[in-house]
Amino acid sequence: MQNFANRIVSHRAFEHFIIAIILVSAVLIGIETSEELLAEYGNLLLWGNRMVLTIFIIEALLKMWALAPTVGRYFRGGWNIFDFTIILLALIPSTGELAMLARLARLLRVLRLISAIPELRLIVATLMKSIPSMGNIMLLMGVIFYIYGVAGQQLFHAHDPQHWGNLGISLLTLFRIVTLEDWTDVMYTAMEMHPLSWIYFVSFVIMGTFVIINLFIAVVLNNLEEAKEERLKELRQPPTRDCLMKELDQTQKALEQLRQQLSEARPERLHQK
């Protein structure tokens, strides 16, 4: 039975089935945002959510069963803990003071797509791995923001206090500029007072957008390549003793079935002769 559970959870069709259930769950959550549909199909949505939660619980139990008797191995995987936490949150009753929390917990079921699709897991692992490197880039970006923020407040606060009235507003304006959202309007307003103000804005756009943002992209791409290499190393690792024992057991069972088929086939051949 343990081998049977292991074959189920590792089968490609089972993975596709779980992804389909997650998508169905996302559709159910989206329908709940419509008051008309909720009033008309409330009972169906309730039973649909219960069915989705039941399937997720069965999936977790099958994965634990496949690892029996060492069920604790299930909780050694970060993604398994993630899935189990979502299941626990989904068990919150959707009545009373916890109703809002229960709705948010159901929304988290959509995040199961990340754990169900290996490619998404690789991307998330890459982003998490990129955080330490991004810290240095954020520090550099903070220094540039601070210098340009103080300079902008000193240069333009008298003419355009709405955008440069104090340091906080100046930093918020710089964030708007670095997103390239209508930044030229701010520049033209400043140029009414200082015609050469374009130097300030163009230099900040080059530094903040074209240099810093590209550094972020470079870090993510570099860590993505490293994550792919680590994934390949994991796939190339020699099989463990448990895996070899399982494969040996399966081979023995297959040989036993083959012997039975051969023994059954011999009397039939003798009878035909």
Coordinates of C-alpha atoms in Angstrom, one line a residue:
M1 CA 0.0 0.0 0.0
Q2 CA 2.9 2.3 0.7
N3 CA 4.3 1.7 -2.8
F4 CA 0.9 2.2 -4.2
A5 CA 0.6 5.6 -2.5
N6 CA 4.1 6.5 -3.6
R7 CA 3.2 5.7 -7.2
I8 CA 0.1 7.8 -7.0
V9 CA 1.7 11.0 -5.6
S10 CA 4.7 10.7 -8.0
H11 CA 2.5 10.1 -11.1
R12 CA 2.3 12.9 -13.6
A13 CA -1.4 12.5 -13.9
F14 CA -1.9 13.1 -10.2
E15 CA 0.2 16.3 -10.4
H16 CA -2.0 17.5 -13.3
F17 CA -5.1 16.6 -11.3
I18 CA -4.0 18.7 -8.3
I19 CA -3.2 21.7 -10.6
A20 CA -6.7 21.4 -12.1
I21 CA -8.3 21.3 -8.6
I22 CA -6.3 24.5 -7.7
L23 CA -7.6 26.2 -10.8
V24 CA -11.1 25.1 -9.9
S25 CA -10.6 26.5 -6.4
A26 CA -9.4 29.9 -7.9
V27 CA -12.6 30.0 -10.0
L28 CA -14.8 29.3 -6.9
I29 CA -13.0 32.1 -5.0
G30 CA -13.6 34.5 -8.0
I31 CA -17.3 33.6 -8.1
E32 CA -17.6 34.5 -4.4
T33 CA -16.8 38.1 -5.2
S34 CA -20.1 38.5 -7.0
E35 CA -23.0 39.0 -4.6
E36 CA -25.6 37.9 -7.3
L37 CA -23.8 34.6 -8.0
L38 CA -23.1 34.1 -4.3
A39 CA -26.8 34.5 -3.5
E40 CA -27.9 32.2 -6.3
Y41 CA -25.2 29.4 -6.0
G42 CA -24.2 29.8 -2.4
N43 CA -24.8 26.1 -1.5
L44 CA -23.0 24.8 -4.6
L45 CA -20.0 27.1 -3.8
L46 CA -20.0 25.8 -0.2
W47 CA -19.9 22.2 -1.3
G48 CA -17.3 23.0 -4.0
N49 CA -15.0 24.5 -1.4
R50 CA -15.5 21.5 0.9
M51 CA -14.6 19.2 -2.0
V52 CA -11.5 21.1 -2.8
L53 CA -10.4 21.1 0.8
T54 CA -11.1 17.4 1.1
I55 CA -8.9 16.6 -2.0
F56 CA -6.1 18.7 -0.5
I57 CA -6.3 16.8 2.8
I58 CA -6.3 13.4 0.9
E59 CA -3.3 14.6 -1.1
A60 CA -1.4 15.4 2.1
L61 CA -2.3 12.1 3.7
L62 CA -1.2 10.2 0.6
K63 CA 2.2 12.0 0.7
M64 CA 2.5 11.1 4.4
W65 CA 1.5 7.5 3.7
A66 CA 4.1 7.3 1.0
L67 CA 6.8 8.3 3.5
A68 CA 5.6 5.9 6.2
P69 CA 6.7 4.9 8.8
T70 CA 8.9 8.1 8.9
V71 CA 6.0 10.5 8.4
G72 CA 8.2 13.3 9.9
R73 CA 10.1 13.3 6.5
Y74 CA 7.0 15.0 5.1
F75 CA 7.6 18.1 7.2
R76 CA 11.3 18.3 6.2
G77 CA 10.2 19.7 2.9
G78 CA 9.5 23.4 2.9
W79 CA 6.9 23.1 0.2
N80 CA 5.1 20.4 2.2
I81 CA 5.0 22.6 5.2
F82 CA 3.6 25.4 3.0
D83 CA 0.8 23.1 1.7
F84 CA 0.0 21.8 5.1
T85 CA -0.2 25.4 6.5
I86 CA -2.7 26.3 3.8
I87 CA -4.8 23.3 4.7
L88 CA -4.9 24.2 8.3
L89 CA -5.8 27.8 7.6
A90 CA -8.6 26.6 5.2
L91 CA -10.1 24.7 8.1
I92 CA -11.0 27.9 9.9
P93 CA -14.8 28.2 10.2
S94 CA -16.2 30.8 7.8
T95 CA -18.7 32.2 10.4
G96 CA -18.6 34.9 13.1
E97 CA -15.5 37.0 13.7
L98 CA -13.3 34.6 11.8
A99 CA -15.3 34.9 8.5
M100 CA -12.9 37.4 7.0
L101 CA -9.9 35.4 8.0
A102 CA -11.4 32.2 6.5
R103 CA -12.0 34.0 3.2
L104 CA -8.4 35.1 3.1
A105 CA -7.3 31.6 3.9
R106 CA -9.3 30.2 1.0
L107 CA -7.6 32.8 -1.2
L108 CA -4.2 31.4 -0.2
R109 CA -5.2 28.1 -1.9
V110 CA -4.4 29.7 -5.2
L111 CA -0.8 29.9 -4.0
R112 CA -0.7 26.1 -4.2
L113 CA 0.0 26.6 -7.9
I114 CA 3.5 27.6 -6.8
S115 CA 4.2 24.3 -4.9
A116 CA 2.4 22.2 -7.6
I117 CA 4.4 23.4 -10.6
P118 CA 8.1 22.7 -10.4
E119 CA 9.0 25.7 -12.7
L120 CA 7.2 28.1 -10.3
R121 CA 9.0 26.6 -7.3
L122 CA 12.3 27.2 -9.1
I123 CA 11.5 30.8 -9.7
V124 CA 10.4 31.4 -6.1
A125 CA 13.6 29.7 -4.9
T126 CA 15.6 32.0 -7.1
L127 CA 13.9 35.1 -5.8
M128 CA 14.5 34.0 -2.2
K129 CA 18.1 33.3 -3.0
S130 CA 18.4 36.8 -4.6
I131 CA 17.3 38.6 -1.5
P132 CA 20.8 38.8 0.2
S133 CA 22.4 40.2 -3.0
M134 CA 19.5 42.6 -3.5
G135 CA 20.2 44.1 -0.1
N136 CA 23.5 45.6 -1.3
I137 CA 21.7 47.0 -4.4
M138 CA 18.9 48.4 -2.2
L139 CA 21.6 50.1 0.0
L140 CA 23.2 51.7 -3.1
M141 CA 19.7 52.8 -4.4
G142 CA 18.9 54.3 -0.9
V143 CA 22.1 56.4 -1.0
I144 CA 21.3 57.7 -4.5
F145 CA 17.7 58.4 -3.5
Y146 CA 18.8 60.3 -0.4
I147 CA 21.3 62.4 -2.3
Y148 CA 18.9 63.3 -5.0
G149 CA 16.0 63.8 -2.5
V150 CA 18.0 66.4 -0.5
A151 CA 19.2 68.1 -3.7
G152 CA 15.7 68.2 -5.2
Q153 CA 14.2 69.6 -2.0
Q154 CA 16.8 72.4 -1.9
L155 CA 16.5 73.2 -5.6
F156 CA 12.7 73.0 -6.2
H157 CA 10.8 73.4 -2.9
A158 CA 10.1 77.1 -3.4
H159 CA 8.7 76.7 -6.9
D160 CA 7.0 73.3 -6.6
P161 CA 6.2 72.6 -2.9
Q162 CA 3.7 69.9 -3.9
H163 CA 6.4 67.6 -5.1
W164 CA 9.5 68.9 -3.2
G165 CA 8.1 70.5 0.0
N166 CA 10.1 68.3 2.4
L167 CA 12.5 65.3 2.3
G168 CA 9.7 62.7 2.5
I169 CA 7.7 64.2 -0.3
S170 CA 10.9 64.5 -2.4
L171 CA 11.6 60.8 -1.9
L172 CA 8.1 59.9 -2.9
T173 CA 8.4 62.1 -6.0
L174 CA 11.7 60.3 -6.9
F175 CA 9.9 57.0 -6.6
R176 CA 7.4 58.2 -9.0
I177 CA 10.2 59.3 -11.4
V178 CA 12.0 56.0 -11.2
T179 CA 8.8 54.2 -12.2
L180 CA 8.6 56.6 -15.2
E181 CA 5.1 57.5 -14.4
D182 CA 4.4 61.1 -15.8
W183 CA 7.9 62.1 -14.6
T184 CA 8.2 64.6 -17.4
D185 CA 5.4 66.7 -15.9
V186 CA 7.5 67.2 -12.7
M187 CA 10.6 68.0 -14.8
Y188 CA 8.8 70.6 -16.9
T189 CA 7.5 72.3 -13.8
A190 CA 11.0 72.5 -12.4
M191 CA 12.4 73.8 -15.7
E192 CA 10.1 76.8 -15.4
M193 CA 12.3 78.0 -12.6
H194 CA 15.6 76.4 -13.6
P195 CA 16.0 75.7 -17.4
L196 CA 18.9 73.3 -16.7
S197 CA 16.8 71.2 -14.3
W198 CA 16.6 68.5 -17.0
I199 CA 20.2 67.5 -16.1
Y200 CA 19.0 66.6 -12.6
F201 CA 16.0 64.5 -13.8
V202 CA 17.8 62.8 -16.7
S203 CA 20.8 61.8 -14.6
F204 CA 18.5 60.4 -11.9
V205 CA 16.4 58.4 -14.5
I206 CA 19.7 57.0 -15.9
M207 CA 21.0 56.1 -12.5
G208 CA 17.8 54.9 -10.9
T209 CA 16.1 53.2 -13.8
F210 CA 18.6 52.0 -16.4
V211 CA 21.4 51.1 -14.0
I212 CA 19.8 50.1 -10.6
I213 CA 16.9 48.2 -12.2
N214 CA 19.2 46.3 -14.6
L215 CA 21.3 45.4 -11.6
F216 CA 18.3 43.8 -10.0
I217 CA 17.6 41.8 -13.2
A218 CA 21.2 40.7 -13.5
V219 CA 21.2 39.4 -9.9
V220 CA 17.9 37.5 -10.5
L221 CA 19.2 36.0 -13.7
N222 CA 22.5 35.0 -12.1
N223 CA 20.7 33.3 -9.2
L224 CA 18.3 31.6 -11.6
E225 CA 21.2 29.9 -13.4
E226 CA 22.7 28.8 -10.1
A227 CA 19.3 27.4 -9.0
K228 CA 19.0 25.5 -12.2
E229 CA 22.5 24.0 -11.7
E230 CA 21.6 23.0 -8.1
R231 CA 18.4 21.4 -9.4
L232 CA 20.4 19.4 -12.0
K233 CA 22.9 18.3 -9.3
E234 CA 20.0 17.1 -7.1
L235 CA 18.6 15.1 -10.1
R236 CA 22.1 13.6 -10.7
Q237 CA 22.6 12.5 -7.1
P238 CA 23.0 8.7 -6.6
P239 CA 19.8 7.0 -5.4
T240 CA 19.4 6.5 -1.6
R241 CA 19.2 3.2 0.1
D242 CA 15.4 3.5 0.5
C243 CA 15.0 4.2 -3.2
L244 CA 17.1 1.2 -4.1
M245 CA 15.1 -1.0 -1.7
K246 CA 11.8 0.1 -3.2
E247 CA 13.0 -0.5 -6.7
L248 CA 14.3 -3.9 -5.7
D249 CA 11.0 -4.8 -4.1
Q250 CA 9.1 -3.7 -7.2
T251 CA 11.5 -5.7 -9.4
Q252 CA 10.9 -8.8 -7.3
K253 CA 7.2 -8.4 -7.5
A254 CA 7.4 -8.0 -11.3
L255 CA 9.5 -11.2 -11.6
E256 CA 7.1 -13.1 -9.4
Q257 CA 4.2 -12.0 -11.6
L258 CA 6.2 -13.0 -14.7
R259 CA 6.8 -16.5 -13.2
Q260 CA 3.1 -16.9 -12.5
Q261 CA 2.3 -16.0 -16.1
L262 CA 4.9 -18.4 -17.4
S263 CA 3.6 -21.2 -15.2
E264 CA 0.1 -20.6 -16.3
A265 CA 1.1 -20.5 -20.0
R266 CA 3.0 -23.8 -20.0
P267 CA -0.1 -26.1 -19.2
E268 CA -2.0 -24.4 -22.0
R269 CA 0.8 -25.1 -24.5
L270 CA 1.0 -28.8 -23.4
H271 CA -2.8 -29.1 -23.7
Q272 CA -2.6 -27.7 -27.3
K273 CA 0.1 -30.2 -28.2

